[in-house]
């Protein structure tokens, strides 16, 4: 009996689908109104997007729709109406039409970044009165007014950067809205593209008289660099290749993007950054300087050979750093000095070379005993292969104490450890100042 019922059901679905594709959209709308459940939703999605189907899932009791990179130009019928988070990044949406999202009344976040949006109709966000987060960065918007946001009274996080904003009087209401102190997370980093005299000025900082006072506009001699900063050159490695997730925490996922450098335009409020499986073989000074909030950084599987001592400068909140599966042999003096809050350091699968240059890393870890690490094992030279680095360092002092240190260190003796640490500092300073110091034993 059940089998028969299923067969009938399947048959019915097929016919319905067949009819739906053949008849006009009005018919399909009626049909949708009648039946509405998860299974139908996914089959609809599959049929419309030639590539992969969209994912609907629940995470921490909140329902998500992940429909990124699906060549969509519009929302699809059959998406569940009780979604809380809608991810539509990297599609081909050009216009946000009136009432486009009005049936998703529970929506809290809407991610529309990296589309081709150049127009938002005045009632596009109608019905979204629970929306708190709206991502519109990396689109083609030139003008927008405050009016579109009257339907989103709870909006507290809005991204508008990397749009070619045309800063004229038409933008006055939007700009004033962004500048209200309470709206401190609305429209940060967005800059004018035109007119020329306002190029690269932040929307947050423009004075409204600069926009609307025609007389003053005449007086504004076209200055080439209003902000005093050099003109932005298109960065070589662009973070717009990566995915941004706002929920549950701000994450930039740049995994497997063939990157050869750290992207230069990483949004400053990112908390997790995944750069694993790229081709970054060096870390230059200060490459993470602008992302102070970063707590987790994944650089595994890149082929990193060298880390500049100032590479991690500014990462004072970093808690977890994954450097596994790279080509590191040691750390230069200073590499770890800015990482005050580091808790976990992944070091496995690197060709650690057990000679004097590894002492800095070893003693730093020894001194920062609350940092958990793993995988610090000698690979070269042959005689120490497979040894833990700690064992090598201890043997270094045991072998020939007179040559190396003024006093013989007992590895369990904290003073001796401190001496060794001191010596590394001293050696470094000596090297830096090119002064030769001879230690008399
Ligand atoms: C870093 O990325 C790799 C590969 O994507 C993954 O296997 C690993 O678990 C990540 N590390 C951390 C600490 O999350
Ligand atoms: C280690 O990195 C290489 C590329 O550098 C990659 O091909 C390999 O799959 C990685 N291994 C693991 C275990 O992730």
Short mmCIF file of C-alpha atoms and ligand atoms in Angstrom, two decimals, residues 255-256 272 274-277 296-301 320-322 324 344 346 348, ligand 1:
data_model
loop_
_atom_site.label_atom_id
_atom_site.label_comp_id
_atom_site.label_asym_id
_atom_site.label_seq_id
_atom_site.Cartn_x
_atom_site.Cartn_y
_atom_site.Cartn_z
CA UNK A 255 40.98 28.30 0.90
CA UNK A 256 42.33 26.91 -2.41
CA UNK A 272 38.74 33.96 11.25
CA UNK A 274 41.50 30.69 6.21
CA UNK A 275 44.33 30.92 3.70
CA UNK A 276 45.10 27.22 3.64
CA UNK A 277 46.04 25.39 0.44
CA UNK A 296 42.26 32.37 14.08
CA UNK A 297 44.62 32.24 11.13
CA UNK A 298 45.09 29.19 8.96
CA UNK A 299 48.15 29.17 6.71
CA UNK A 300 48.52 25.41 6.39
CA UNK A 301 49.62 23.75 3.13
CA UNK A 320 45.24 30.05 16.99
CA UNK A 321 47.82 29.88 14.21
CA UNK A 322 48.06 26.92 11.86
CA UNK A 324 51.28 22.97 9.41
CA UNK A 344 47.52 27.11 19.90
CA UNK A 346 50.25 24.07 14.73
CA UNK A 348 53.56 19.70 12.15
C1 LIG B 1 43.42 24.63 8.43
O1 LIG B 1 43.01 24.21 7.15
C2 LIG B 1 43.21 22.83 6.90
C3 LIG B 1 42.91 22.55 5.45
O2 LIG B 1 41.91 23.32 4.95
C4 LIG B 1 42.35 22.01 7.86
O3 LIG B 1 42.52 20.64 7.64
C5 LIG B 1 42.78 22.36 9.29
O4 LIG B 1 41.96 21.69 10.21
C6 LIG B 1 42.67 23.87 9.51
N1 LIG B 1 43.26 24.19 10.80
C7 LIG B 1 42.57 24.64 11.84
C8 LIG B 1 43.35 24.94 13.07
O5 LIG B 1 41.36 24.82 11.81
#
